[in-house]
Coordinates of N, CA and C in Angstrom, one line a residue:
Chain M
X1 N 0.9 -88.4 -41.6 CA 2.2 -88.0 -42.1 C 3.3 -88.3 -41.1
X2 N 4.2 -89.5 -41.6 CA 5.2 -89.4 -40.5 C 6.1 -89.0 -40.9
X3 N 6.7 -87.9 -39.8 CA 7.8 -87.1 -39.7 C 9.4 -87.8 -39.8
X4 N 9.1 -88.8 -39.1 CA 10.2 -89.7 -38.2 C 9.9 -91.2 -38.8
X5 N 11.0 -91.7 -39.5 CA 11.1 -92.7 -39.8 C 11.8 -93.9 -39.8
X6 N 11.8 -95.0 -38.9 CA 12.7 -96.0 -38.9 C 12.4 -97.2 -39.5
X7 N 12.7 -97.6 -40.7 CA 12.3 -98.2 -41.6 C 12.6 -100.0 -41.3
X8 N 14.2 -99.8 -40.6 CA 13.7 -101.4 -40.1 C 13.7 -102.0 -38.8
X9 N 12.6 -102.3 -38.9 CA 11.8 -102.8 -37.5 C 12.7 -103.5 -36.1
X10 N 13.7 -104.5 -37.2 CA 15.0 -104.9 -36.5 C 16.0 -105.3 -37.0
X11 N 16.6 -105.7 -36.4 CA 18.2 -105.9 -36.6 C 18.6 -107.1 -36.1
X12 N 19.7 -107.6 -36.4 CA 20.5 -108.9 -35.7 C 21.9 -108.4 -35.9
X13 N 22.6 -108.7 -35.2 CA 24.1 -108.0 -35.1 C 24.9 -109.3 -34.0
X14 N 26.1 -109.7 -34.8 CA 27.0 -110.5 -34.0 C 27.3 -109.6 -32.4
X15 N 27.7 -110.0 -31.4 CA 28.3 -109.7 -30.7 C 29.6 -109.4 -31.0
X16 N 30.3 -108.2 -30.7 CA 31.3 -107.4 -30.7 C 31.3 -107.0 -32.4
X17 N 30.6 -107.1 -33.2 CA 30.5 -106.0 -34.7 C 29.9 -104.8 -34.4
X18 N 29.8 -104.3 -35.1 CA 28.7 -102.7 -35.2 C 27.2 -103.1 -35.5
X19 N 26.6 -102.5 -34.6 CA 25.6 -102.3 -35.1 C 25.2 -100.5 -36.0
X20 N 24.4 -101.1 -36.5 CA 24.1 -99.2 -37.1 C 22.5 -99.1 -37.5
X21 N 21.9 -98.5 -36.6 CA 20.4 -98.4 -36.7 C 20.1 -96.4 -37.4
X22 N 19.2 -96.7 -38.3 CA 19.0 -95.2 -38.7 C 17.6 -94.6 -38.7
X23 N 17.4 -93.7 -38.9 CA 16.6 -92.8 -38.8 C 16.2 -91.8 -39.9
X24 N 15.4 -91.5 -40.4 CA 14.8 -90.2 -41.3 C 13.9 -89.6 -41.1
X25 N 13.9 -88.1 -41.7 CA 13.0 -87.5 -40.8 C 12.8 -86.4 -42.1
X26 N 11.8 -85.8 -42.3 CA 11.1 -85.2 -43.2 C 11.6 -83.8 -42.9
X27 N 10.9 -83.2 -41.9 CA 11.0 -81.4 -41.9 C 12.2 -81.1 -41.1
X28 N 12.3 -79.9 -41.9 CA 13.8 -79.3 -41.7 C 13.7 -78.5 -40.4
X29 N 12.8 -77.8 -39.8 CA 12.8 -77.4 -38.8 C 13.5 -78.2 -37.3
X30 N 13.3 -79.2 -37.7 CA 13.8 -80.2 -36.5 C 15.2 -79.9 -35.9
X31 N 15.7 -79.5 -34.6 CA 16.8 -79.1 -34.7 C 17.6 -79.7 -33.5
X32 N 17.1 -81.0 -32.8 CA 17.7 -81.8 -32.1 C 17.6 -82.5 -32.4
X33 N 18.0 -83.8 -32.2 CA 17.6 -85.3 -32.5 C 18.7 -86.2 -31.2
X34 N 17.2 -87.1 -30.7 CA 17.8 -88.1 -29.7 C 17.8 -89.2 -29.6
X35 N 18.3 -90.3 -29.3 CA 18.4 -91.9 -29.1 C 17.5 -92.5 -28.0
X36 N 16.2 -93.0 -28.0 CA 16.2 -93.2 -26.8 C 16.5 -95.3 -26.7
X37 N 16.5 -95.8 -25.3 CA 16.4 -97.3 -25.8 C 16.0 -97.6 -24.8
X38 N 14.8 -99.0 -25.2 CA 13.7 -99.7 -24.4 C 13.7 -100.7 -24.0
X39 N 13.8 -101.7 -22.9 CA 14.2 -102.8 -22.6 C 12.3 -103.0 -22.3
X40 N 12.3 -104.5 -22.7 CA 11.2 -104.5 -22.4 C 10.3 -104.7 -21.1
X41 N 8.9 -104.3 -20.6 CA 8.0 -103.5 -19.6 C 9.1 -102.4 -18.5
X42 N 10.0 -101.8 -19.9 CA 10.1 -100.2 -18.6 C 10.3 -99.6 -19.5
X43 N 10.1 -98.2 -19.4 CA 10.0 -96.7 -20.4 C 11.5 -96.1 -21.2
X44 N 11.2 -95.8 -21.9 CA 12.6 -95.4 -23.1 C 13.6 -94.8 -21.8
X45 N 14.9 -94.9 -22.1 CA 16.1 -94.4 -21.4 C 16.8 -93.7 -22.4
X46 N 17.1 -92.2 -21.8 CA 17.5 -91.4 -22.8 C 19.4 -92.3 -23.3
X47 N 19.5 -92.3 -24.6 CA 21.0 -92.5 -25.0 C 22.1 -92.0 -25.4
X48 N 21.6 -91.0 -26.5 CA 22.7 -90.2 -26.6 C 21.8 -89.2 -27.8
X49 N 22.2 -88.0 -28.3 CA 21.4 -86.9 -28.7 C 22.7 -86.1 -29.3
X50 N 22.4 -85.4 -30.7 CA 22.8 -84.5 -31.3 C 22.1 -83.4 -31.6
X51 N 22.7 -81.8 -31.7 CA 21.9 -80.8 -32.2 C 22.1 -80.6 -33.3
X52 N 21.3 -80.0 -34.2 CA 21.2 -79.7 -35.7 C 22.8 -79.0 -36.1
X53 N 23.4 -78.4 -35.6 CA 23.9 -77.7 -35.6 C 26.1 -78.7 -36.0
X54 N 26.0 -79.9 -35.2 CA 26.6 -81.0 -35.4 C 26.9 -81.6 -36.7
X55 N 27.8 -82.5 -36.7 CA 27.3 -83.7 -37.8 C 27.6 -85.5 -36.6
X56 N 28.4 -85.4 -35.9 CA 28.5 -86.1 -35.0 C 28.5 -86.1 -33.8
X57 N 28.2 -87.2 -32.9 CA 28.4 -86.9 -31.4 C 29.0 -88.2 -30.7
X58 N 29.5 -88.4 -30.0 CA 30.5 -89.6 -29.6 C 30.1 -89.8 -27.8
X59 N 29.7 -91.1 -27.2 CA 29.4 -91.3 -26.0 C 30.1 -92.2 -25.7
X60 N 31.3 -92.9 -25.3 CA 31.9 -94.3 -25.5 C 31.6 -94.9 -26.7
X61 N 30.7 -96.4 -26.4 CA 30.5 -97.4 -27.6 C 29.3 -96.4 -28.4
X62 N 28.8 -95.9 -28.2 CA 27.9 -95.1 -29.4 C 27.9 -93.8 -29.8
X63 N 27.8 -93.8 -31.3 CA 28.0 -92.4 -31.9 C 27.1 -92.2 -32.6
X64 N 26.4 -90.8 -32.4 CA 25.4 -90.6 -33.1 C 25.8 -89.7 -34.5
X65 N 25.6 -90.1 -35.8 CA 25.7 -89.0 -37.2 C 24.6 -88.2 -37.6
X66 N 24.7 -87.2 -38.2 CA 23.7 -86.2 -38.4 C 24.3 -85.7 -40.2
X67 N 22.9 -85.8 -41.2 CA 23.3 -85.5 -42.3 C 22.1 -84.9 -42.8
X68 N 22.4 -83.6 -42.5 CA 21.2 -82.7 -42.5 C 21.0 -82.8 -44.0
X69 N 21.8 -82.7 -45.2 CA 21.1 -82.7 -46.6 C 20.4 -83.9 -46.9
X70 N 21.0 -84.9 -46.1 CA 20.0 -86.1 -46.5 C 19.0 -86.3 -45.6
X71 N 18.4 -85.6 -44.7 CA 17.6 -85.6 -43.6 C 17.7 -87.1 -42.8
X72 N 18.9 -87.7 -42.4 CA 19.1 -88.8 -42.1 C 20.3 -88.9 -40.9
X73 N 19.7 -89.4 -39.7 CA 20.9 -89.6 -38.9 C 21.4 -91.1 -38.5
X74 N 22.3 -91.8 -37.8 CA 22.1 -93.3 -37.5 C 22.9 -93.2 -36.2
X75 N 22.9 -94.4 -35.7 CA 23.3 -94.6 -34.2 C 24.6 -95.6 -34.5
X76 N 25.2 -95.6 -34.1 CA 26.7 -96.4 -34.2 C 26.9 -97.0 -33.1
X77 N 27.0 -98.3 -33.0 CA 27.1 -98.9 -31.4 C 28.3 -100.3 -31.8
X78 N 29.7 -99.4 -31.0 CA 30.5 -100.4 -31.5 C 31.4 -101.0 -30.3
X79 N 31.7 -101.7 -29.6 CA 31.5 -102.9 -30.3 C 30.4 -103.4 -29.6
X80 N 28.9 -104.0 -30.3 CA 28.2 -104.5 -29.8 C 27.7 -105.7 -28.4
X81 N 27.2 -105.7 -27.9 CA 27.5 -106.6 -26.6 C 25.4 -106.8 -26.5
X82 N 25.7 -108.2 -26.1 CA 24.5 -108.8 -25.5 C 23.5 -107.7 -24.6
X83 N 23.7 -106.9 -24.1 CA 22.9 -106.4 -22.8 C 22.3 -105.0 -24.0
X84 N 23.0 -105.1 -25.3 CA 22.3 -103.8 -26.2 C 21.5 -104.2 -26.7
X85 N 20.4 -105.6 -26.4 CA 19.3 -105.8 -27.1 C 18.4 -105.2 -26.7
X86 N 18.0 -104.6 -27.6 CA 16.8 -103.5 -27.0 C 16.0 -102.5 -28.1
X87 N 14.5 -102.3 -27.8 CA 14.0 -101.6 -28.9 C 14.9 -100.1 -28.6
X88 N 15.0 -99.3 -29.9 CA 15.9 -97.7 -29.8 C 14.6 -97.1 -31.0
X89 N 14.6 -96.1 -30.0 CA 13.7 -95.1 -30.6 C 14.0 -93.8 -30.8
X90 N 14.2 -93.2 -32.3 CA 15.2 -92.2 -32.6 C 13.4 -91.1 -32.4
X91 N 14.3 -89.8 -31.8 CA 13.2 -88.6 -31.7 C 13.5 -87.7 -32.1
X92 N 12.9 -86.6 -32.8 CA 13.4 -85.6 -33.4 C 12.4 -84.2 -32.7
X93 N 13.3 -82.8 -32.5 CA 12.8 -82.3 -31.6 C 13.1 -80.8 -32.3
X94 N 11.7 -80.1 -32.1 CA 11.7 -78.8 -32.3 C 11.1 -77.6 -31.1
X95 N 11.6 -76.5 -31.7 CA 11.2 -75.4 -30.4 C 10.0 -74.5 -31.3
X96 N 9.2 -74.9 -30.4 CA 7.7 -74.7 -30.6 C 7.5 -72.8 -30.2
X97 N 6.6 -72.5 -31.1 CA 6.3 -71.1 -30.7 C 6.2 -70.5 -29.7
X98 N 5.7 -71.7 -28.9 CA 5.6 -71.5 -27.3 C 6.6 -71.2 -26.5
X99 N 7.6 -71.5 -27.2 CA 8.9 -71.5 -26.7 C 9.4 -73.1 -25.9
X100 N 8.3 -73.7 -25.9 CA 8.5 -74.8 -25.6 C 8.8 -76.2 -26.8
X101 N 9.7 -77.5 -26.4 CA 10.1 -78.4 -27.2 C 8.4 -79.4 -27.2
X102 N 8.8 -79.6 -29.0 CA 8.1 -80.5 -29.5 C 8.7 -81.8 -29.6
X103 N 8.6 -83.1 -29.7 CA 9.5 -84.0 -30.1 C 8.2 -85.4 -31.0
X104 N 8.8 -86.2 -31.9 CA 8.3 -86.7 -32.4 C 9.0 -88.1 -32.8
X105 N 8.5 -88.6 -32.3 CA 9.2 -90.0 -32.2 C 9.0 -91.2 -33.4
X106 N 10.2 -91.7 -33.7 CA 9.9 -92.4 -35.1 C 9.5 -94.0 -34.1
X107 N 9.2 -95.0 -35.3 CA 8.5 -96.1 -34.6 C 9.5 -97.6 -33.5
X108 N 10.6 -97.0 -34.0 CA 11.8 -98.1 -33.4 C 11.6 -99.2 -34.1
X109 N 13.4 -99.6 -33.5 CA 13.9 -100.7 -34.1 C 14.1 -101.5 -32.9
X110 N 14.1 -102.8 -32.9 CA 14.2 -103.9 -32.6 C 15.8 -104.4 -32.9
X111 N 17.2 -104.0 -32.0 CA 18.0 -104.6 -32.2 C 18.1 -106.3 -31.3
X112 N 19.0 -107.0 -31.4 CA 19.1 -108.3 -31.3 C 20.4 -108.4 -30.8
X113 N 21.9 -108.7 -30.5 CA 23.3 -108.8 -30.3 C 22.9 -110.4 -30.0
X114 N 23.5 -110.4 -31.0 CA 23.7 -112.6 -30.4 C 25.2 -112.9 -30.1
X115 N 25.0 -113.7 -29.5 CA 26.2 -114.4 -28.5 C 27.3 -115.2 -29.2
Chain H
X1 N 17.2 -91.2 -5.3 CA 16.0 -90.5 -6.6 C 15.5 -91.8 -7.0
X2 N 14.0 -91.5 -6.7 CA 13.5 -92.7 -7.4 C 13.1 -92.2 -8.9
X3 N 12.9 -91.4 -9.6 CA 12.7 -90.8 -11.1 C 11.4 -90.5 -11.2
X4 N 11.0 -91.0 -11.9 CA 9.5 -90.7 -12.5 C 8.8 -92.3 -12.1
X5 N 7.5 -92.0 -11.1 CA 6.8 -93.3 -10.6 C 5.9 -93.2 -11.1
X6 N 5.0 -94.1 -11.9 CA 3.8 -94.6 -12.2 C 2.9 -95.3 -12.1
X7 N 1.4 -95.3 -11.5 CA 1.2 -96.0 -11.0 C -0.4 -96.5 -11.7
X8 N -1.5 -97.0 -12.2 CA -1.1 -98.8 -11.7 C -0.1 -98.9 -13.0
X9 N 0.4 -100.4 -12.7 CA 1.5 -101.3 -14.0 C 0.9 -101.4 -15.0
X10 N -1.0 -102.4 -14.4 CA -1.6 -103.0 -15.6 C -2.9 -102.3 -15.3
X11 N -3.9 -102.1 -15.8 CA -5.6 -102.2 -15.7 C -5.9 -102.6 -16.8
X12 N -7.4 -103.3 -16.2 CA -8.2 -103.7 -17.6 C -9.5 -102.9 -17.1
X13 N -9.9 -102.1 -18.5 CA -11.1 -101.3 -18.0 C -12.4 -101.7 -19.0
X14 N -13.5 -101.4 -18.6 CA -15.0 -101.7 -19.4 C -15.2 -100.7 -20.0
X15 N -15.8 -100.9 -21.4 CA -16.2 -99.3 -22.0 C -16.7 -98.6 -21.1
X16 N -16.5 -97.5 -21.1 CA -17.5 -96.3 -20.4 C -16.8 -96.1 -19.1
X17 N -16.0 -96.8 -18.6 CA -15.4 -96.6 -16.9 C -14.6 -95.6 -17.2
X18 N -14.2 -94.9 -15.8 CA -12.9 -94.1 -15.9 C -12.3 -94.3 -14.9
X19 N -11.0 -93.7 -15.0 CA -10.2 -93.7 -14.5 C -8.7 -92.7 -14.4
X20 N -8.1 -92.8 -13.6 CA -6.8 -91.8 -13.3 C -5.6 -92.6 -13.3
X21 N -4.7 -92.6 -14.4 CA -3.1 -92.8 -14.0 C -2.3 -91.6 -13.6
X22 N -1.9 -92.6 -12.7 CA -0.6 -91.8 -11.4 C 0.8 -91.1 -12.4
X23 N 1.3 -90.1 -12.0 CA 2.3 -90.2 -12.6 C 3.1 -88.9 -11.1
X24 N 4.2 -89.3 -10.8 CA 5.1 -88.5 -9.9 C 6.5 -88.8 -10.2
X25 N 7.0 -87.4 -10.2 CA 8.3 -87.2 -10.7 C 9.0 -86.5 -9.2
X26 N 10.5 -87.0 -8.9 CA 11.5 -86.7 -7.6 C 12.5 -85.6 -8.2
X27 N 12.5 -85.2 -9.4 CA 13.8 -84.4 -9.8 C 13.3 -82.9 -9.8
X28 N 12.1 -82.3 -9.7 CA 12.1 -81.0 -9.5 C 12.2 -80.6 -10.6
X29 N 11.9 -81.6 -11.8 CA 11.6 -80.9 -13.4 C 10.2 -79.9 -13.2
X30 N 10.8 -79.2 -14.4 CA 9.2 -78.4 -15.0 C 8.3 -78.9 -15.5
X31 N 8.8 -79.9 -17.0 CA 8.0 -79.9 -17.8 C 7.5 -81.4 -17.6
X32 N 6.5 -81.8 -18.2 CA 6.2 -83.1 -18.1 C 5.4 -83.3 -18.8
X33 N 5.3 -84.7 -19.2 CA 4.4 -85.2 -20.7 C 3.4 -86.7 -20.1
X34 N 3.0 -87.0 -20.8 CA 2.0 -88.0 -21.2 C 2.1 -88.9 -23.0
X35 N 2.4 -89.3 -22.8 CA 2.6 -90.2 -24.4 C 1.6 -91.3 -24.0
X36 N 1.4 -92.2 -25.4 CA 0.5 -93.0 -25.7 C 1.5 -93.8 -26.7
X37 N 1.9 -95.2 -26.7 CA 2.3 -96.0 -27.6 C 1.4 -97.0 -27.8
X38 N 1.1 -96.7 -29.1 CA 0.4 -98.0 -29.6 C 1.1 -99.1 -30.5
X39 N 1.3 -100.6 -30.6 CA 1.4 -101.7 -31.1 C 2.6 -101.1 -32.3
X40 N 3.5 -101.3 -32.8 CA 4.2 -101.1 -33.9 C 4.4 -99.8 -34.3
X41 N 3.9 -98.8 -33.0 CA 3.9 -97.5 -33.4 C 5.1 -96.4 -32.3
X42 N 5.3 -95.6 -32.7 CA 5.9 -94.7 -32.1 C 5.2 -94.0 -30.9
X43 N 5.8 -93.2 -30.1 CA 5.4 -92.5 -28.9 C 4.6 -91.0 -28.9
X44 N 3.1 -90.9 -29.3 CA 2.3 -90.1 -29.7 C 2.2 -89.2 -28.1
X45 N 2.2 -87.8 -28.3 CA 2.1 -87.0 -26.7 C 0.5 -86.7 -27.0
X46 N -0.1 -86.9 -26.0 CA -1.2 -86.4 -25.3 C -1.2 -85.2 -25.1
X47 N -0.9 -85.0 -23.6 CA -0.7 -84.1 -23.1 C 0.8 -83.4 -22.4
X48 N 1.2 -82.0 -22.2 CA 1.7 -81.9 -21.6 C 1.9 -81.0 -20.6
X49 N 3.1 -80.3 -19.8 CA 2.5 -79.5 -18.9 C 3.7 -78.2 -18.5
X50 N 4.0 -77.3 -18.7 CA 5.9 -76.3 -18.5 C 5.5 -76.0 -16.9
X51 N 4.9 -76.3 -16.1 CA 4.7 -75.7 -15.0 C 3.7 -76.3 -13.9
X52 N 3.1 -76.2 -12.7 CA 1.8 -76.4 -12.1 C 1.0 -75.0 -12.5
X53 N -0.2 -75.7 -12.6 CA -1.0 -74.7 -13.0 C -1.2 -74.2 -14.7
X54 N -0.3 -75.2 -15.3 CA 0.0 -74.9 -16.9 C 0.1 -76.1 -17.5
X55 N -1.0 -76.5 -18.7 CA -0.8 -77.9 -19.0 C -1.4 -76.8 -20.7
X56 N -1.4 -78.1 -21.3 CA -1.5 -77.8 -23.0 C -1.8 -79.6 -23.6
X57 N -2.2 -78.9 -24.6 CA -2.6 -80.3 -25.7 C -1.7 -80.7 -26.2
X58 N -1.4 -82.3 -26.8 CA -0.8 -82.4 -27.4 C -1.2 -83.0 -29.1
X59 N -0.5 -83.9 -29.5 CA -1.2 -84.6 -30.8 C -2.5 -85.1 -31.2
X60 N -2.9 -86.3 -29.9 CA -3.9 -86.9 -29.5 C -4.5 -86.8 -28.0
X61 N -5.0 -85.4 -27.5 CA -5.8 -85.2 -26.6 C -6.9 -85.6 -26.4
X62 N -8.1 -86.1 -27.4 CA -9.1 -86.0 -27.3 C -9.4 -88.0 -26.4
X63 N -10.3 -87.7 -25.6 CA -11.0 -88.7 -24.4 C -10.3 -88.4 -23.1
X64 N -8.9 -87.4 -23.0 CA -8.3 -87.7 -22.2 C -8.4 -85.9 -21.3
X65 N -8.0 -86.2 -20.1 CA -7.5 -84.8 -19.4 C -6.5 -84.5 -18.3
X66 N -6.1 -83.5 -18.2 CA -5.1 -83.5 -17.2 C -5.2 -82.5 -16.1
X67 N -4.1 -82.2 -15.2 CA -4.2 -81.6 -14.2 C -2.8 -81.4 -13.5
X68 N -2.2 -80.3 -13.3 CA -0.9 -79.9 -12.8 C -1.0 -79.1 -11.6
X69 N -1.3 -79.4 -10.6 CA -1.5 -79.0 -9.5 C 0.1 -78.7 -8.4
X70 N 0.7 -79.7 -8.9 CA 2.3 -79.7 -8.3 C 3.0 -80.2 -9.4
X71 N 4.4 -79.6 -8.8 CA 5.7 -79.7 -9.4 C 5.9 -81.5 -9.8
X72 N 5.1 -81.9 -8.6 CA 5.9 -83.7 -8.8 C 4.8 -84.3 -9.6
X73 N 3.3 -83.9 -9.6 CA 2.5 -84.9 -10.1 C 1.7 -84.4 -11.4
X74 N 1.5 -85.1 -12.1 CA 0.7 -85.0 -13.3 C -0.2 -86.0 -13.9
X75 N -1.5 -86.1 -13.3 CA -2.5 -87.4 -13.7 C -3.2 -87.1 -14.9
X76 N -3.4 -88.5 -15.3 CA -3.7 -88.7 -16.8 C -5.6 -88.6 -16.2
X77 N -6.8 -88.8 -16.8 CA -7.5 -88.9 -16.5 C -8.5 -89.2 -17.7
X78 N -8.9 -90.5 -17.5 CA -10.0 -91.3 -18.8 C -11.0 -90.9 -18.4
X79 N -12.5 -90.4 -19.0 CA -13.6 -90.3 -18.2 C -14.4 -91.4 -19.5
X80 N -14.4 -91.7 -19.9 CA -15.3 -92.7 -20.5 C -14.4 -93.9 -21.5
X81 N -13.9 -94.4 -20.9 CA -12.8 -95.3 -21.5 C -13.3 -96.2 -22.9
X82 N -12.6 -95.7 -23.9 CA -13.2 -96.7 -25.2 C -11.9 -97.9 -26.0
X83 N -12.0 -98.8 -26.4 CA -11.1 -99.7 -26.9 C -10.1 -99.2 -27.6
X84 N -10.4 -97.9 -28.1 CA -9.3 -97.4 -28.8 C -8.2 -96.8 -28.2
X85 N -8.4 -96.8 -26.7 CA -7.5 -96.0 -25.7 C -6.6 -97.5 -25.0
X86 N -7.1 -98.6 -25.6 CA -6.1 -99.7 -25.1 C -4.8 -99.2 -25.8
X87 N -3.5 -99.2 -24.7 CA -2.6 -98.8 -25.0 C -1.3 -98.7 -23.9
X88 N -0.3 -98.6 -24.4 CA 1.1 -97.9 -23.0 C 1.0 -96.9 -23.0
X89 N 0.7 -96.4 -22.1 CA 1.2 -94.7 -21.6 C 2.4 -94.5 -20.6
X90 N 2.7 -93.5 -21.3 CA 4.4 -93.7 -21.1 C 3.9 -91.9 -20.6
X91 N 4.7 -91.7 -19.1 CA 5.1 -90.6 -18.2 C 6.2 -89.9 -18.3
X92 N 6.3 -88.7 -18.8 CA 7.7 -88.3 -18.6 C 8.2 -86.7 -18.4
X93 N 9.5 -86.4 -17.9 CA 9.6 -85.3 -17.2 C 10.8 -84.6 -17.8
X94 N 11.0 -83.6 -17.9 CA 12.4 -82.5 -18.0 C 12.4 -81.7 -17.6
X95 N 14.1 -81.0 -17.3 CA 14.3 -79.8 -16.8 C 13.9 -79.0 -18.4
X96 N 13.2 -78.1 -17.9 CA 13.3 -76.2 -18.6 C 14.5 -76.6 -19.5
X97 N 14.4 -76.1 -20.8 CA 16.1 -75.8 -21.3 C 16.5 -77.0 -21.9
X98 N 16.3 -78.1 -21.6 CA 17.2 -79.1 -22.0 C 16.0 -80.5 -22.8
X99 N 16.9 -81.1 -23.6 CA 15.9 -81.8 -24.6 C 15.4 -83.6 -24.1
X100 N 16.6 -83.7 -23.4 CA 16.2 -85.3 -22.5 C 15.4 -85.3 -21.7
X101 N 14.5 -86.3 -22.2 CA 13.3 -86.5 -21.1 C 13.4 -87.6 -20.5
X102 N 12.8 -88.5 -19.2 CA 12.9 -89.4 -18.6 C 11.5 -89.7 -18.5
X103 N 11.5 -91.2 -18.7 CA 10.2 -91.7 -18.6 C 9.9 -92.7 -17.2
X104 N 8.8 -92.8 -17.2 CA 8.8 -94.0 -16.1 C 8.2 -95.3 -16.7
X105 N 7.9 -96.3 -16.1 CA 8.2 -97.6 -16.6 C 6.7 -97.8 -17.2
X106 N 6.1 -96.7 -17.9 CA 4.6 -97.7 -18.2 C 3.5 -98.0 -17.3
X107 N 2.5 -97.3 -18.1 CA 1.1 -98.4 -17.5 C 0.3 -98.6 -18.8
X108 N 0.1 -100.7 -19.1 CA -0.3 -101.2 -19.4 C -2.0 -100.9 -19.6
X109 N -2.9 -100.1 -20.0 CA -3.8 -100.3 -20.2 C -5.0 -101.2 -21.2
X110 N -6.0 -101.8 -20.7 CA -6.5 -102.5 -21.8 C -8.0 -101.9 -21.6
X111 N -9.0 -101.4 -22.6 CA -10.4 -101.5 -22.6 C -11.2 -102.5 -23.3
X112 N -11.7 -103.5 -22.8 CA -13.1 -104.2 -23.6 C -14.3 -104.2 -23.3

């Protein structure tokens, strides 16, 4: 059962357009959600993160949306630039009984920015 | 700050060998994880750990074990390595309280 879903694998995006990568996520409990992005042989780098509680979040070039009735958020990266190629791996994060965070990571996308 | 170090990059192991990946964290986080990425797949947690002396299961524990002895270090530990454990394991750490984690760069494992 996946919780966390990134449906397309990649992207291609001109240099300086938008890119917009998304995310879906099943259970409603989920009540963070974060961006991470992967350049390839080194480990996810946090990007930018909303709480349930939001509908948007704004970092410079990237903004993250949150649309809790459609259990769907996306990442907005404007204006796109060469050095954004990178897999992004959206996570969704809950507070466990334990009191401690759970997170669950959808499978990433594969962006591209051509020159 | 060097972040979160891991150590080896690559191994290739034989069924049945074991082994220990390194994992040490410089920021004085609490918590710390263990993930497994497999081929086209997302970032599955193993194990993880709110403390030294305090570790927990995660999704996919089973071949694996851990150990939190200090604040900085948290080793993975294969004791009978099988092909299904070929994989990235991905290290990572947070403060208490807050939902960004930091990872370190990977270790490449392969079993045949």
């Amino acid at each position: 059962d996946q919780q966390v879903k990134q449906n397309s694998p990649s992207l291609s995006v001109q240099e300086g357009r938008i890119s917009i990568l998304n995310c879906d996520y099943t259970n409603s409990m989920f009540d963070y959600f974060l961006w991470y992005k992967k350049y390839p042989a080194e480990g996810p780098t946090f990007l930018i993160s909303i709480s349930s509680i939001k509908d948007k979040n704004e970092d410079g070039r990237f903004t993250v949306f949150l649309n809790k009735s459609a259990k769907h958020l996306s990442l907005h990266i404007v204006p796109s630039q060469p050095g954004d190629s990178a897999v992004y791996f959206c996570a969704a994060s809950l507070t466990a009984t334990s009191g401690t965070y759970k997170y669950i990571f959808g499978t990433g996308t594969r962006l591209k920015v051509l020159a | 700050n060097a972040g979160v170090t891991q150590t080896p990059k690559f191994r290739i192991l034989k069924i049945g060998q074991s082994m220990t990946l390194q994992c040490t964290q410089d920021m004085n986080h609490n918590y710390m994880y263990w993930y497994r990425q497999d081929p086209g797949m997302g970032l599955k947690l193993i194990y993880y750990s709110v403390g030294a002396g305090i570790t927990d299961k995660g999704e996919v524990p089973n071949g694996y074990n851990v150990s939190r002895s200090t604040t900085e270090d948290f080793p993975l530990r294969l004791e009978l390595a099988a092909p299904s454990q070929t994989s990235v394991y991905f290290c990572a750490s947070s403060y208490s309280g807050l939902r960004e984690q930091y990872f370190g760069p990977g270790t490449r494992l392969t079993v045949t």
